[in-house]
Amino acid sequence: MSTAPDGTVLAAGCVLWRRAHWGERGLEICLVHRPKYDDWSHPKGKLKRGEEPLTGALREVLEETGFSCVPGVRLPTAHYTDHLGRPKRVEYWAAEAGEGRFTANAEVDRLLWLTPAAAHHRLTEPRDRQLLLAMLDAPHPA
C-alpha cells in the first residue's frame, strides 16, 4: 500500500462507462458492489508502493470489473477519511470500457451497467455522485 509522507492513503480509480446498447447516444455507467462495505461505488483501490495513480486506476478497474479500459479526462480528486479513520486521497479518471467479462470475487461480488440517472441513484456515497456528474460534464468521444 502506498501512503503520502503525511500518512494519507493513496488510491485511484475510474468512472467506467460504455456506449449503451439501447440508444444512439446513451451511456451506461459501471458500478461495483463491495460486500465488505455493502456499498455501490466506482471501481477504485489502493496504490501499490511506487505505482503511478493512472497505472493503479487501470489496474484496479481490470481487477474489480474484468474490463480493460481507455482512460479519458482526469476527474476531481476525492479526499476523505476511510473506515479506519485514516486520511485518504483517491485520484480518478473517466474511462471507456473495452473488452472484458466480470467474475465475482471476495472484493467485488456484483457489477451493474446502469443509465447515468440510475447510477446516480444507486451510488452509496455522495462524493461518488459528484464524480459521476463531473464525468458527464467532461468531453468524451462521440
Short mmCIF file of C-alpha atoms in Angstrom, two decimals:
data_model
loop_
_atom_site.label_atom_id
_atom_site.label_comp_id
_atom_site.label_asym_id
_atom_site.label_seq_id
_atom_site.Cartn_x
_atom_site.Cartn_y
_atom_site.Cartn_z
CA MET A 1 0.00 0.00 0.00
CA SER A 2 1.25 3.46 -0.86
CA THR A 3 0.99 6.39 1.52
CA ALA A 4 1.98 10.03 1.26
CA PRO A 5 4.60 11.41 3.66
CA ASP A 6 1.80 12.71 5.89
CA GLY A 7 0.27 9.21 6.17
CA THR A 8 -2.53 9.77 3.66
CA VAL A 9 -3.57 6.52 1.96
CA LEU A 10 -3.17 6.89 -1.81
CA ALA A 11 -5.66 5.29 -4.17
CA ALA A 12 -7.00 5.66 -7.70
CA GLY A 13 -9.97 4.63 -9.78
CA CYS A 14 -12.19 5.35 -12.75
CA VAL A 15 -15.72 6.28 -13.58
CA LEU A 16 -16.08 3.49 -16.13
CA TRP A 17 -18.53 3.99 -18.99
CA ARG A 18 -19.58 2.43 -22.26
CA ARG A 19 -21.92 3.30 -25.07
CA ALA A 20 -25.37 1.98 -24.34
CA HIS A 21 -26.64 -0.85 -26.48
CA TRP A 22 -30.12 0.68 -26.42
CA GLY A 23 -29.64 4.13 -27.90
CA GLU A 24 -27.71 6.18 -30.35
CA ARG A 25 -26.06 8.45 -27.80
CA GLY A 26 -26.75 6.92 -24.42
CA LEU A 27 -24.08 5.93 -21.95
CA GLU A 28 -24.01 3.22 -19.33
CA ILE A 29 -22.02 3.59 -16.12
CA CYS A 30 -20.35 0.66 -14.38
CA LEU A 31 -20.85 0.34 -10.62
CA VAL A 32 -19.37 -2.32 -8.38
CA HIS A 33 -20.76 -3.71 -5.13
CA ARG A 34 -18.24 -4.37 -2.37
CA PRO A 35 -19.66 -6.86 0.15
CA LYS A 36 -17.15 -5.82 2.84
CA TYR A 37 -18.75 -2.36 2.97
CA ASP A 38 -22.12 -3.24 1.40
CA ASP A 39 -21.82 -0.25 -0.91
CA TRP A 40 -22.07 0.62 -4.59
CA SER A 41 -19.17 2.63 -5.96
CA HIS A 42 -16.88 3.27 -8.90
CA PRO A 43 -14.00 0.80 -9.27
CA LYS A 44 -11.02 2.02 -7.24
CA GLY A 45 -8.34 0.81 -4.89
CA LYS A 46 -5.12 1.49 -3.04
CA LEU A 47 -1.96 2.12 -5.00
CA LYS A 48 0.99 -0.22 -4.69
CA ARG A 49 4.26 1.29 -3.45
CA GLY A 50 5.73 3.48 -6.19
CA GLU A 51 2.78 2.94 -8.53
CA GLU A 52 1.63 5.90 -10.61
CA PRO A 53 -2.01 6.85 -9.99
CA LEU A 54 -3.20 6.27 -13.58
CA THR A 55 -1.47 2.88 -13.71
CA GLY A 56 -3.13 1.96 -10.43
CA ALA A 57 -6.54 3.16 -11.61
CA LEU A 58 -6.36 0.99 -14.75
CA ARG A 59 -5.14 -2.00 -12.72
CA GLU A 60 -7.97 -1.61 -10.20
CA VAL A 61 -10.61 -1.37 -12.95
CA LEU A 62 -9.32 -4.59 -14.51
CA GLU A 63 -9.09 -6.39 -11.14
CA GLU A 64 -12.53 -5.30 -9.92
CA THR A 65 -14.54 -5.42 -13.15
CA GLY A 66 -12.68 -7.73 -15.52
CA PHE A 67 -12.73 -4.98 -18.20
CA SER A 68 -9.82 -3.26 -19.84
CA CYS A 69 -10.38 0.45 -20.35
CA VAL A 70 -9.11 3.52 -22.15
CA PRO A 71 -8.56 6.49 -19.82
CA GLY A 72 -10.00 9.84 -20.73
CA VAL A 73 -10.21 13.10 -18.85
CA ARG A 74 -9.00 13.43 -15.32
CA LEU A 75 -11.77 13.92 -12.77
CA PRO A 76 -11.72 15.65 -9.37
CA THR A 77 -9.65 14.02 -6.65
CA ALA A 78 -11.60 12.76 -3.64
CA HIS A 79 -10.30 13.48 -0.13
CA TYR A 80 -11.94 11.78 2.85
CA THR A 81 -11.33 9.71 5.96
CA ASP A 82 -11.53 5.94 5.45
CA HIS A 83 -13.32 3.45 7.71
CA LEU A 84 -10.18 3.17 9.88
CA GLY A 85 -10.01 6.93 10.42
CA ARG A 86 -7.04 7.46 8.07
CA PRO A 87 -6.96 10.32 5.56
CA LYS A 88 -7.39 9.03 2.01
CA ARG A 89 -6.82 10.61 -1.41
CA VAL A 90 -8.31 8.96 -4.48
CA GLU A 91 -7.42 10.21 -7.96
CA TYR A 92 -9.97 9.49 -10.69
CA TRP A 93 -10.29 9.41 -14.46
CA ALA A 94 -13.20 8.89 -16.80
CA ALA A 95 -12.52 5.71 -18.74
CA GLU A 96 -14.26 3.96 -21.62
CA ALA A 97 -14.69 0.22 -21.12
CA GLY A 98 -13.01 -2.11 -23.56
CA GLU A 99 -13.16 -5.88 -23.73
CA GLY A 100 -13.76 -7.98 -20.68
CA ARG A 101 -16.07 -10.03 -18.55
CA PHE A 102 -16.92 -9.70 -14.89
CA THR A 103 -16.26 -12.54 -12.48
CA ALA A 104 -17.44 -12.15 -8.89
CA ASN A 105 -14.78 -12.38 -6.19
CA ALA A 106 -14.34 -11.67 -2.48
CA GLU A 107 -13.69 -7.96 -3.06
CA VAL A 108 -16.46 -7.28 -5.62
CA ASP A 109 -19.45 -9.59 -5.75
CA ARG A 110 -21.70 -7.72 -8.21
CA LEU A 111 -21.37 -5.37 -11.16
CA LEU A 112 -24.09 -3.32 -12.83
CA TRP A 113 -24.21 -1.28 -16.03
CA LEU A 114 -26.76 1.48 -15.45
CA THR A 115 -28.03 4.62 -17.09
CA PRO A 116 -26.42 7.71 -15.59
CA ALA A 117 -29.64 8.55 -13.71
CA ALA A 118 -29.93 5.04 -12.27
CA ALA A 119 -26.22 5.02 -11.36
CA HIS A 120 -26.59 8.39 -9.61
CA HIS A 121 -29.43 6.94 -7.54
CA ARG A 122 -27.61 3.65 -6.76
CA LEU A 123 -24.25 5.12 -5.66
CA THR A 124 -23.83 4.94 -1.90
CA GLU A 125 -21.53 7.91 -1.27
CA PRO A 126 -22.36 11.50 -2.26
CA ARG A 127 -18.73 12.02 -3.38
CA ASP A 128 -19.22 9.25 -5.96
CA ARG A 129 -22.33 11.01 -7.27
CA GLN A 130 -20.26 14.18 -7.71
CA LEU A 131 -17.67 12.21 -9.70
CA LEU A 132 -20.41 10.87 -11.96
CA LEU A 133 -21.70 14.39 -12.59
CA ALA A 134 -18.15 15.59 -13.34
CA MET A 135 -17.68 12.73 -15.81
CA LEU A 136 -20.96 13.53 -17.56
CA ASP A 137 -19.87 17.17 -17.90
CA ALA A 138 -16.47 16.20 -19.30
CA PRO A 139 -15.85 15.75 -23.03
CA HIS A 140 -15.70 12.15 -24.23
CA PRO A 141 -15.62 10.56 -27.68
CA ALA A 142 -18.85 10.71 -29.66
#
